[in-house]
PDB file of C-alpha atoms in Angstrom:
ATOM      1  CA  MET A 189     127.331  92.441  89.419  1.00  0.00           C
ATOM      2  CA  THR A 190     124.845  94.458  87.323  1.00  0.00           C
ATOM      3  CA  GLN A 191     123.704  97.720  89.192  1.00  0.00           C
ATOM      4  CA  PHE A 192     120.024  98.914  88.828  1.00  0.00           C
ATOM      5  CA  SER A 193     120.075 102.605  89.745  1.00  0.00           C
ATOM      6  CA  ASP A 194     117.591 104.243  87.610  1.00  0.00           C
ATOM      7  CA  ASP A 195     113.718 104.291  88.201  1.00  0.00           C
ATOM      8  CA  ALA A 196     111.558 103.009  85.450  1.00  0.00           C
ATOM      9  CA  SER A 197     108.156 103.936  84.216  1.00  0.00           C
ATOM     10  CA  VAL A 198     105.585 101.252  83.167  1.00  0.00           C
ATOM     11  CA  ALA A 199     102.252 101.639  81.549  1.00  0.00           C
ATOM     12  CA  ILE A 200      99.438  99.056  81.853  1.00  0.00           C
ATOM     13  CA  LEU A 201      96.795  99.357  79.193  1.00  0.00           C
ATOM     14  CA  ALA A 202      93.272  99.097  80.600  1.00  0.00           C
ATOM     15  CA  TYR A 203      91.750  98.892  77.141  1.00  0.00           C
ATOM     16  CA  PRO A 204      87.981  97.971  76.573  1.00  0.00           C
ATOM     17  CA  GLY A 205      87.415  94.271  77.659  1.00  0.00           C
ATOM     18  CA  VAL A 206      90.692  93.986  79.517  1.00  0.00           C
ATOM     19  CA  GLN A 207      91.047  91.539  82.320  1.00  0.00           C
ATOM     20  CA  MET A 208      91.004  94.024  85.265  1.00  0.00           C
ATOM     21  CA  SER A 209      92.387  91.443  87.716  1.00  0.00           C
ATOM     22  CA  ALA A 210      95.507  91.390  85.600  1.00  0.00           C
ATOM     23  CA  VAL A 211      95.712  95.217  85.548  1.00  0.00           C
ATOM     24  CA  LEU A 212      95.209  95.531  89.302  1.00  0.00           C
ATOM     25  CA  GLY A 213      97.362  92.462  90.050  1.00  0.00           C
ATOM     26  CA  LEU A 214     100.296  93.830  87.904  1.00  0.00           C
ATOM     27  CA  ALA A 215      99.992  97.105  89.758  1.00  0.00           C
ATOM     28  CA  ASP A 216     100.141  95.550  93.147  1.00  0.00           C
ATOM     29  CA  LEU A 217     103.007  93.313  92.033  1.00  0.00           C
ATOM     30  CA  PHE A 218     105.013  96.340  90.874  1.00  0.00           C
ATOM     31  CA  MET A 219     104.205  98.239  94.114  1.00  0.00           C
ATOM     32  CA  ILE A 220     105.394  95.269  96.358  1.00  0.00           C
ATOM     33  CA  ALA A 221     108.505  94.927  94.258  1.00  0.00           C
ATOM     34  CA  SER A 222     109.364  98.583  94.337  1.00  0.00           C
ATOM     35  CA  GLY A 223     109.011  98.623  98.127  1.00  0.00           C
ATOM     36  CA  ASN A 224     111.432  95.712  98.320  1.00  0.00           C
ATOM     37  CA  SER A 225     113.944  97.494  96.091  1.00  0.00           C
ATOM     38  CA  ASN A 226     113.403 100.860  97.792  1.00  0.00           C
ATOM     39  CA  ARG A 227     114.278  99.240 101.210  1.00  0.00           C
ATOM     40  CA  ALA A 228     117.647  98.127  99.716  1.00  0.00           C
ATOM     41  CA  ASP A 229     118.223 101.612  98.262  1.00  0.00           C
ATOM     42  CA  GLY A 230     117.400 100.415  94.767  1.00  0.00           C
ATOM     43  CA  PRO A 231     115.211 102.086  91.917  1.00  0.00           C
ATOM     44  CA  GLU A 232     111.432 101.834  91.757  1.00  0.00           C
ATOM     45  CA  LEU A 233     108.818 101.386  89.172  1.00  0.00           C
ATOM     46  CA  THR A 234     106.249 104.124  88.447  1.00  0.00           C
ATOM     47  CA  VAL A 235     103.227 102.534  87.200  1.00  0.00           C
ATOM     48  CA  THR A 236     100.448 104.244  85.092  1.00  0.00           C
ATOM     49  CA  GLN A 237      97.151 102.707  84.225  1.00  0.00           C
ATOM     50  CA  LEU A 238      95.971 103.897  80.860  1.00  0.00           C
ATOM     51  CA  THR A 239      92.440 103.718  79.373  1.00  0.00           C
ATOM     52  CA  LEU A 240      93.394 104.477  75.714  1.00  0.00           C
ATOM     53  CA  PRO A 241      92.624 106.316  73.640  1.00  0.00           C
ATOM     54  CA  ALA A 242      90.883 108.847  75.952  1.00  0.00           C
ATOM     55  CA  SER A 243      93.791 109.014  78.358  1.00  0.00           C
ATOM     56  CA  ALA A 244      96.535 108.655  75.713  1.00  0.00           C
ATOM     57  CA  LYS A 245      99.536 110.787  76.692  1.00  0.00           C
ATOM     58  CA  SER A 246     102.606 111.917  74.902  1.00  0.00           C
ATOM     59  CA  ASN A 247     104.722 110.272  77.722  1.00  0.00           C
ATOM     60  CA  ASP A 248     107.516 107.768  76.758  1.00  0.00           C
ATOM     61  CA  TYR A 249     107.337 104.757  78.880  1.00  0.00           C
ATOM     62  CA  ASP A 250     110.230 102.205  79.541  1.00  0.00           C
ATOM     63  CA  ALA A 251     107.493  99.407  79.197  1.00  0.00           C
ATOM     64  CA  VAL A 252     104.007  99.112  78.032  1.00  0.00           C
ATOM     65  CA  ILE A 253     101.888  96.113  79.001  1.00  0.00           C
ATOM     66  CA  LEU A 254      98.828  94.719  77.196  1.00  0.00           C
ATOM     67  CA  PRO A 255      97.057  92.467  79.647  1.00  0.00           C
ATOM     68  CA  PRO A 256      94.746  89.716  78.610  1.00  0.00           C
ATOM     69  CA  ASN A 257      91.239  90.337  77.022  1.00  0.00           C
ATOM     70  CA  LEU A 258      87.997  88.704  78.342  1.00  0.00           C
ATOM     71  CA  THR A 259      85.494  89.541  75.541  1.00  0.00           C
ATOM     72  CA  GLY A 260      86.839  88.025  72.455  1.00  0.00           C
ATOM     73  CA  ALA A 261      88.008  91.373  71.035  1.00  0.00           C
ATOM     74  CA  ARG A 262      91.409  91.266  69.078  1.00  0.00           C
ATOM     75  CA  GLY A 263      92.118  94.949  68.535  1.00  0.00           C
ATOM     76  CA  GLU A 264      92.064  95.055  64.797  1.00  0.00           C
ATOM     77  CA  ASP A 265      89.734  98.092  64.774  1.00  0.00           C
ATOM     78  CA  ALA A 266      91.456  99.918  67.760  1.00  0.00           C
ATOM     79  CA  THR A 267      92.991 102.553  65.447  1.00  0.00           C
ATOM     80  CA  ASP A 268      94.074 104.971  68.042  1.00  0.00           C
ATOM     81  CA  ILE A 269      95.542 102.288  70.310  1.00  0.00           C
ATOM     82  CA  LEU A 270      97.483 100.589  67.515  1.00  0.00           C
ATOM     83  CA  ARG A 271      99.009 103.942  66.455  1.00  0.00           C
ATOM     84  CA  TRP A 272      99.891 104.808  69.890  1.00  0.00           C
ATOM     85  CA  LEU A 273     101.585 101.390  70.390  1.00  0.00           C
ATOM     86  CA  ARG A 274     103.671 101.964  67.220  1.00  0.00           C
ATOM     87  CA  ASN A 275     104.665 105.434  68.417  1.00  0.00           C
ATOM     88  CA  GLN A 276     105.681 104.112  71.787  1.00  0.00           C
ATOM     89  CA  HIS A 277     107.729 101.328  70.260  1.00  0.00           C
ATOM     90  CA  ALA A 278     109.418 103.840  68.087  1.00  0.00           C
ATOM     91  CA  THR A 279     110.748 105.711  70.942  1.00  0.00           C
ATOM     92  CA  GLY A 280     112.442 102.574  72.457  1.00  0.00           C
ATOM     93  CA  THR A 281     109.639 101.383  74.767  1.00  0.00           C
ATOM     94  CA  ILE A 282     109.614  97.619  75.559  1.00  0.00           C
ATOM     95  CA  MET A 283     106.304  96.299  74.422  1.00  0.00           C
ATOM     96  CA  CYS A 284     104.750  93.525  76.572  1.00  0.00           C
ATOM     97  CA  SER A 285     101.577  91.496  76.201  1.00  0.00           C
ATOM     98  CA  VAL A 286      99.769  88.702  78.060  1.00  0.00           C
ATOM     99  CA  CYS A 287      97.566  86.127  76.351  1.00  0.00           C
ATOM    100  CA  ALA A 288      95.237  87.678  73.801  1.00  0.00           C
ATOM    101  CA  GLY A 289      97.025  91.068  74.366  1.00  0.00           C
ATOM    102  CA  ALA A 290      99.494  89.836  71.640  1.00  0.00           C
ATOM    103  CA  PHE A 291      96.708  90.452  69.047  1.00  0.00           C
ATOM    104  CA  TRP A 292      97.058  94.091  69.725  1.00  0.00           C
ATOM    105  CA  LEU A 293     100.762  93.882  69.065  1.00  0.00           C
ATOM    106  CA  GLY A 294     100.198  91.928  66.115  1.00  0.00           C
ATOM    107  CA  HIS A 295      97.653  94.193  64.475  1.00  0.00           C
ATOM    108  CA  ALA A 296      99.971  97.094  65.364  1.00  0.00           C
ATOM    109  CA  GLY A 297     102.551  95.377  62.996  1.00  0.00           C
ATOM    110  CA  LEU A 298     105.129  95.014  65.799  1.00  0.00           C
ATOM    111  CA  LEU A 299     105.321  91.145  65.696  1.00  0.00           C
ATOM    112  CA  SER A 300     106.117  90.676  61.949  1.00  0.00           C
ATOM    113  CA  GLY A 301     109.028  88.268  61.553  1.00  0.00           C
ATOM    114  CA  ARG A 302     109.375  88.218  65.362  1.00  0.00           C
ATOM    115  CA  PRO A 303     109.132  85.330  67.973  1.00  0.00           C
ATOM    116  CA  ALA A 304     106.051  85.525  70.233  1.00  0.00           C
ATOM    117  CA  THR A 305     103.643  83.505  72.250  1.00  0.00           C
ATOM    118  CA  THR A 306      99.881  83.766  73.236  1.00  0.00           C
ATOM    119  CA  HIS A 307      97.612  81.411  74.994  1.00  0.00           C
ATOM    120  CA  TRP A 308      97.848  77.933  73.537  1.00  0.00           C
ATOM    121  CA  ALA A 309      94.111  77.823  72.910  1.00  0.00           C
ATOM    122  CA  LEU A 310      94.475  80.728  70.585  1.00  0.00           C
ATOM    123  CA  GLU A 311      97.306  79.332  68.463  1.00  0.00           C
ATOM    124  CA  GLY A 312      95.210  78.500  65.469  1.00  0.00           C
ATOM    125  CA  GLU A 313      93.527  81.853  65.410  1.00  0.00           C
ATOM    126  CA  PHE A 314      96.831  83.626  65.982  1.00  0.00           C
ATOM    127  CA  ARG A 315      98.581  81.826  63.169  1.00  0.00           C
ATOM    128  CA  ALA A 316      95.770  82.564  60.762  1.00  0.00           C
ATOM    129  CA  ALA A 317      95.871  86.266  61.632  1.00  0.00           C
ATOM    130  CA  PHE A 318      99.606  86.598  61.741  1.00  0.00           C
ATOM    131  CA  PRO A 319     101.285  84.038  59.587  1.00  0.00           C
ATOM    132  CA  ASP A 320     104.508  85.827  59.520  1.00  0.00           C
ATOM    133  CA  VAL A 321     105.001  85.664  63.234  1.00  0.00           C
ATOM    134  CA  GLU A 322     107.289  82.904  64.600  1.00  0.00           C
ATOM    135  CA  LEU A 323     104.679  81.716  67.038  1.00  0.00           C
ATOM    136  CA  ALA A 324     106.006  79.408  69.939  1.00  0.00           C
ATOM    137  CA  ALA A 325     102.860  78.789  71.747  1.00  0.00           C
ATOM    138  CA  GLU A 326     104.456  76.028  73.863  1.00  0.00           C
ATOM    139  CA  HIS A 327     106.478  78.707  75.829  1.00  0.00           C
ATOM    140  CA  LEU A 328     104.984  80.678  78.700  1.00  0.00           C
ATOM    141  CA  LEU A 329     107.143  83.657  77.986  1.00  0.00           C
ATOM    142  CA  VAL A 330     109.222  84.715  74.971  1.00  0.00           C
ATOM    143  CA  ASP A 331     111.784  87.521  75.477  1.00  0.00           C
ATOM    144  CA  ASP A 332     112.738  89.131  72.249  1.00  0.00           C
ATOM    145  CA  ASN A 333     114.547  92.197  73.910  1.00  0.00           C
ATOM    146  CA  ASP A 334     112.088  94.944  72.945  1.00  0.00           C
ATOM    147  CA  ILE A 335     109.104  92.688  72.461  1.00  0.00           C
ATOM    148  CA  VAL A 336     108.057  90.422  75.417  1.00  0.00           C
ATOM    149  CA  THR A 337     105.001  88.201  75.110  1.00  0.00           C
ATOM    150  CA  ALA A 338     103.472  85.795  77.689  1.00  0.00           C
ATOM    151  CA  GLY A 339     100.887  83.102  77.457  1.00  0.00           C
ATOM    152  CA  GLY A 340      97.838  82.261  79.442  1.00  0.00           C
ATOM    153  CA  LEU A 341      95.338  84.365  81.457  1.00  0.00           C
ATOM    154  CA  MET A 342      97.462  84.145  84.604  1.00  0.00           C
ATOM    155  CA  ALA A 343     100.813  84.550  82.893  1.00  0.00           C
ATOM    156  CA  TRP A 344     100.724  88.231  83.994  1.00  0.00           C
ATOM    157  CA  VAL A 345     102.443  87.012  87.097  1.00  0.00           C
ATOM    158  CA  ASP A 346     105.335  85.763  84.971  1.00  0.00           C
ATOM    159  CA  LEU A 347     105.439  88.792  82.928  1.00  0.00           C
ATOM    160  CA  GLY A 348     105.305  91.048  85.945  1.00  0.00           C
ATOM    161  CA  LEU A 349     108.323  89.270  87.567  1.00  0.00           C
ATOM    162  CA  PHE A 350     110.232  89.473  84.276  1.00  0.00           C
ATOM    163  CA  VAL A 351     109.624  93.181  84.170  1.00  0.00           C
ATOM    164  CA  VAL A 352     110.700  93.379  87.866  1.00  0.00           C
ATOM    165  CA  ASN A 353     113.818  91.448  86.828  1.00  0.00           C
ATOM    166  CA  ARG A 354     114.638  93.758  83.994  1.00  0.00           C
ATOM    167  CA  PHE A 355     114.329  96.962  85.789  1.00  0.00           C
ATOM    168  CA  LEU A 356     114.878  96.203  89.528  1.00  0.00           C
ATOM    169  CA  GLY A 357     117.114  93.114  89.292  1.00  0.00           C
ATOM    170  CA  PRO A 358     117.063  89.471  90.316  1.00  0.00           C
ATOM    171  CA  GLN A 359     117.270  90.065  94.175  1.00  0.00           C
ATOM    172  CA  THR A 360     113.974  92.142  93.942  1.00  0.00           C
ATOM    173  CA  VAL A 361     112.419  89.323  91.961  1.00  0.00           C
ATOM    174  CA  SER A 362     113.305  86.701  94.639  1.00  0.00           C
ATOM    175  CA  GLN A 363     112.071  88.898  97.422  1.00  0.00           C
ATOM    176  CA  THR A 364     108.750  89.668  95.647  1.00  0.00           C
ATOM    177  CA  ALA A 365     108.155  86.019  94.547  1.00  0.00           C
ATOM    178  CA  ARG A 366     108.774  84.819  98.083  1.00  0.00           C
ATOM    179  CA  HIS A 367     106.340  87.565  99.339  1.00  0.00           C
ATOM    180  CA  LEU A 368     103.674  86.516  96.861  1.00  0.00           C
ATOM    181  CA  LEU A 369     104.283  82.811  97.193  1.00  0.00           C
ATOM    182  CA  VAL A 370     104.766  82.275  93.501  1.00  0.00           C
ATOM    183  CA  ASP A 371     107.271  80.361  91.451  1.00  0.00           C
ATOM    184  CA  PRO A 372     109.700  82.816  89.786  1.00  0.00           C
ATOM    185  CA  GLY A 373     110.376  80.743  86.719  1.00  0.00           C
ATOM    186  CA  GLY A 374     110.650  77.373  85.138  1.00  0.00           C
ATOM    187  CA  ARG A 375     107.123  76.959  83.847  1.00  0.00           C
ATOM    188  CA  GLU A 376     106.156  76.395  80.163  1.00  0.00           C
ATOM    189  CA  GLN A 377     102.606  76.472  78.665  1.00  0.00           C
ATOM    190  CA  ARG A 378     103.149  72.990  77.339  1.00  0.00           C
ATOM    191  CA  ASN A 379     103.109  71.785  80.841  1.00  0.00           C
ATOM    192  CA  TYR A 380      99.351  72.913  80.828  1.00  0.00           C
ATOM    193  CA  ARG A 381      98.400  72.467  77.278  1.00  0.00           C
ATOM    194  CA  SER A 382      95.585  69.986  76.450  1.00  0.00           C
ATOM    195  CA  PHE A 383      94.890  68.293  73.121  1.00  0.00           C
ATOM    196  CA  ARG A 384      91.541  69.309  71.889  1.00  0.00           C
ATOM    197  CA  PRO A 385      90.632  67.163  68.832  1.00  0.00           C
ATOM    198  CA  PRO A 386      88.613  69.321  66.162  1.00  0.00           C
ATOM    199  CA  LEU A 387      85.371  67.509  65.696  1.00  0.00           C
ATOM    200  CA  GLY A 388      83.184  70.049  63.887  1.00  0.00           C
ATOM    201  CA  HIS A 389      84.759  69.884  60.561  1.00  0.00           C
ATOM    202  CA  GLY A 390      81.938  68.048  58.926  1.00  0.00           C
ATOM    203  CA  ASP A 391      83.822  65.296  57.165  1.00  0.00           C
ATOM    204  CA  ALA A 392      81.982  62.165  58.199  1.00  0.00           C
ATOM    205  CA  PRO A 393      84.401  59.487  57.385  1.00  0.00           C
ATOM    206  CA  VAL A 394      87.203  61.382  59.181  1.00  0.00           C
ATOM    207  CA  LEU A 395      85.039  61.909  62.178  1.00  0.00           C
ATOM    208  CA  LYS A 396      84.238  58.125  62.341  1.00  0.00           C
ATOM    209  CA  VAL A 397      87.833  57.311  62.401  1.00  0.00           C
ATOM    210  CA  GLN A 398      88.419  60.036  65.243  1.00  0.00           C
ATOM    211  CA  HIS A 399      85.743  58.512  67.359  1.00  0.00           C
ATOM    212  CA  TRP A 400      87.281  54.977  66.640  1.00  0.00           C
ATOM    213  CA  LEU A 401      90.636  56.247  67.718  1.00  0.00           C
ATOM    214  CA  GLU A 402      89.288  57.644  71.031  1.00  0.00           C
ATOM    215  CA  ALA A 403      88.353  53.971  71.988  1.00  0.00           C
ATOM    216  CA  HIS A 404      91.253  52.142  70.522  1.00  0.00           C
ATOM    217  CA  CYS A 405      94.267  54.490  70.735  1.00  0.00           C
ATOM    218  CA  GLU A 406      96.075  52.162  73.076  1.00  0.00           C
ATOM    219  CA  THR A 407      96.242  49.450  70.367  1.00  0.00           C
ATOM    220  CA  GLU A 408      98.766  49.297  67.426  1.00  0.00           C
ATOM    221  CA  ILE A 409      97.187  51.262  64.672  1.00  0.00           C
ATOM    222  CA  SER A 410      98.540  52.155  61.274  1.00  0.00           C
ATOM    223  CA  VAL A 411      97.424  54.682  58.739  1.00  0.00           C
ATOM    224  CA  LYS A 412      96.207  51.756  56.604  1.00  0.00           C
ATOM    225  CA  ASP A 413      93.894  50.714  59.481  1.00  0.00           C
ATOM    226  CA  MET A 414      92.560  54.127  59.711  1.00  0.00           C
ATOM    227  CA  ALA A 415      91.892  54.438  56.043  1.00  0.00           C
ATOM    228  CA  ALA A 416      90.145  51.107  56.071  1.00  0.00           C
ATOM    229  CA  ARG A 417      87.887  52.434  58.914  1.00  0.00           C
ATOM    230  CA  SER A 418      87.052  55.427  56.733  1.00  0.00           C
ATOM    231  CA  HIS A 419      86.390  53.486  53.508  1.00  0.00           C
ATOM    232  CA  LEU A 420      88.756  56.013  51.741  1.00  0.00           C
ATOM    233  CA  SER A 421      91.895  55.106  49.915  1.00  0.00           C
ATOM    234  CA  PRO A 422      95.079  55.612  51.965  1.00  0.00           C
ATOM    235  CA  ARG A 423      95.990  58.602  49.842  1.00  0.00           C
ATOM    236  CA  THR A 424      92.552  60.289  49.998  1.00  0.00           C
ATOM    237  CA  PHE A 425      92.274  59.619  53.693  1.00  0.00           C
ATOM    238  CA  LEU A 426      95.682  61.292  54.550  1.00  0.00           C
ATOM    239  CA  ARG A 427      94.616  64.385  52.429  1.00  0.00           C
ATOM    240  CA  ARG A 428      91.243  64.686  54.049  1.00  0.00           C
ATOM    241  CA  PHE A 429      92.270  63.781  57.655  1.00  0.00           C
ATOM    242  CA  LYS A 430      94.945  66.600  57.516  1.00  0.00           C
ATOM    243  CA  ALA A 431      92.562  69.009  55.940  1.00  0.00           C
ATOM    244  CA  ALA A 432      89.768  68.254  58.572  1.00  0.00           C
ATOM    245  CA  THR A 433      91.920  68.152  61.756  1.00  0.00           C
ATOM    246  CA  GLY A 434      95.103  70.098  61.037  1.00  0.00           C
ATOM    247  CA  TYR A 435      97.098  66.918  61.865  1.00  0.00           C
ATOM    248  CA  THR A 436      98.662  64.042  60.091  1.00  0.00           C
ATOM    249  CA  PRO A 437      96.964  60.795  61.309  1.00  0.00           C
ATOM    250  CA  ILE A 438     100.182  59.615  63.127  1.00  0.00           C
ATOM    251  CA  ALA A 439     100.672  63.019  64.938  1.00  0.00           C
ATOM    252  CA  TYR A 440      96.999  63.014  65.686  1.00  0.00           C
ATOM    253  CA  LEU A 441      97.383  59.517  67.279  1.00  0.00           C
ATOM    254  CA  GLN A 442     100.332  60.602  69.406  1.00  0.00           C
ATOM    255  CA  ASN A 443      98.593  63.700  70.720  1.00  0.00           C
ATOM    256  CA  LEU A 444      95.635  61.578  71.661  1.00  0.00           C
ATOM    257  CA  ARG A 445      97.727  59.087  73.492  1.00  0.00           C
ATOM    258  CA  ILE A 446      99.730  61.642  75.513  1.00  0.00           C
ATOM    259  CA  GLU A 447      96.340  63.273  76.385  1.00  0.00           C
ATOM    260  CA  LYS A 448      95.088  59.980  77.646  1.00  0.00           C
ATOM    261  CA  ALA A 449      98.275  59.482  79.618  1.00  0.00           C
ATOM    262  CA  ARG A 450      97.896  63.066  81.143  1.00  0.00           C
ATOM    263  CA  GLY A 451      94.435  62.086  82.325  1.00  0.00           C
ATOM    264  CA  LEU A 452      95.603  58.862  83.925  1.00  0.00           C
ATOM    265  CA  LEU A 453      98.500  60.629  85.637  1.00  0.00           C
ATOM    266  CA  GLU A 454      96.310  63.345  87.000  1.00  0.00           C
ATOM    267  CA  ARG A 455      93.318  61.062  88.289  1.00  0.00           C
ATOM    268  CA  THR A 456      94.892  57.890  89.262  1.00  0.00           C
ATOM    269  CA  ARG A 457      97.840  56.300  91.050  1.00  0.00           C
ATOM    270  CA  ILE A 458      98.512  53.672  88.411  1.00  0.00           C
ATOM    271  CA  PRO A 459     102.145  53.013  87.996  1.00  0.00           C
ATOM    272  CA  VAL A 460     103.687  55.178  85.210  1.00  0.00           C
ATOM    273  CA  ASN A 461     104.895  52.122  83.138  1.00  0.00           C
ATOM    274  CA  GLU A 462     101.279  50.834  83.128  1.00  0.00           C
ATOM    275  CA  ILE A 463     100.009  54.275  82.081  1.00  0.00           C
ATOM    276  CA  GLY A 464     102.472  54.152  79.208  1.00  0.00           C
ATOM    277  CA  TRP A 465     101.144  50.712  78.157  1.00  0.00           C
ATOM    278  CA  ARG A 466      97.401  51.789  78.520  1.00  0.00           C
ATOM    279  CA  SER A 467      98.142  54.855  76.323  1.00  0.00           C
ATOM    280  CA  GLY A 468      99.556  52.645  73.584  1.00  0.00           C
ATOM    281  CA  TYR A 469     103.429  52.554  74.376  1.00  0.00           C
ATOM    282  CA  ALA A 470     104.820  49.225  75.012  1.00  0.00           C
ATOM    283  CA  ASP A 471     108.343  50.607  75.524  1.00  0.00           C
ATOM    284  CA  PRO A 472     108.391  52.713  78.831  1.00  0.00           C
ATOM    285  CA  SER A 473     111.533  54.638  77.671  1.00  0.00           C
ATOM    286  CA  ALA A 474     109.806  55.659  74.492  1.00  0.00           C
ATOM    287  CA  PHE A 475     106.772  56.696  76.448  1.00  0.00           C
ATOM    288  CA  GLY A 476     108.918  58.711  78.740  1.00  0.00           C
ATOM    289  CA  ARG A 477     110.745  60.552  75.902  1.00  0.00           C
ATOM    290  CA  LEU A 478     107.621  61.238  73.946  1.00  0.00           C
ATOM    291  CA  PHE A 479     105.837  62.518  77.037  1.00  0.00           C
ATOM    292  CA  LEU A 480     108.703  64.896  77.967  1.00  0.00           C
ATOM    293  CA  LYS A 481     108.821  66.209  74.406  1.00  0.00           C
ATOM    294  CA  ALA A 482     105.174  66.919  74.382  1.00  0.00           C
ATOM    295  CA  THR A 483     104.710  68.384  77.967  1.00  0.00           C
ATOM    296  CA  GLY A 484     108.141  69.538  79.124  1.00  0.00           C
ATOM    297  CA  LEU A 485     107.881  67.251  82.080  1.00  0.00           C
ATOM    298  CA  THR A 486     108.587  63.482  82.704  1.00  0.00           C
ATOM    299  CA  PRO A 487     105.475  61.548  83.587  1.00  0.00           C
ATOM    300  CA  GLY A 488     106.616  61.466  87.233  1.00  0.00           C
ATOM    301  CA  GLU A 489     107.081  65.235  87.200  1.00  0.00           C
ATOM    302  CA  TYR A 490     103.659  65.846  85.707  1.00  0.00           C
ATOM    303  CA  ARG A 491     101.952  63.581  88.342  1.00  0.00           C
ATOM    304  CA  GLY A 492     103.869  65.515  91.008  1.00  0.00           C
ATOM    305  CA  ARG A 493     102.634  68.795  89.714  1.00  0.00           C
ATOM    306  CA  PHE A 494      98.940  67.932  88.740  1.00  0.00           C
ATOM    307  CA  GLY A 495      98.175  64.497  90.064  1.00  0.00           C
ATOM    308  CA  VAL A 496      95.767  63.542  92.808  1.00  0.00           C
ATOM    309  CA  GLN A 497      97.215  63.389  96.358  1.00  0.00           C
ATOM    310  CA  SER A 498      97.145  60.046  97.869  1.00  0.00           C
TER     311      SER A 498
END
């Protein structure tokens, strides 16, 4: 069994606009975990809250965490912070981020060619800013050894437990998770992800088809049918639809159908097979496979986690 014998130091960056509930929550989580570990004669985590650049120190930390940001800032002009992050990483520090905190790591040049995640709603913006990053926005947490990134605003809990596991061990993770009544693992962002059709692109024929699909997505629809609705040739329609929405017409339709199914699973007690049919899938097994691929859960599991209680 792996022994965890050395204390570790963690810096939490309270940069301008940071989500302070995450900063304080992480500090509390690490305090609870350290107490659990200490009672078993194990190591502890020393936590430092930094408000860079004013409080930047020369200390080398075992891990640095960039929590979420609530202001829309992305850190591209935070020269002192970005330089400090690069210097810390060069000393062997594990660099961690949650949600939009990944933008700071990206602008520091630490994610180039590396796998990472961020909040699913920031996927388009992140890909545009860092096209050379292997973004996996469907995952809640991506562990790439010295770079660890987590997804949504509350994913600081998942990252915190990951750090506890890394430095204090799985037994302390289990004790801490039970104390906090949180799930120590098994979640993915795609469990929560919603399809948000882009509607502000300004292409009227494409928008007309999108509105039609909203009302008729459960019916059998081909690209030829969509092109006819747009009064464009199929080739022109394909090109303009992809340019306006970022999706091929078939991929868009599949996303729309899965989103319709999500809503029915969440709000109703309609049988799963009927929900598949209402969403455009005559074959229940095909519906189940596609839903699992899109969400990471079977329709029944999704209803059990997010559905109304009868």
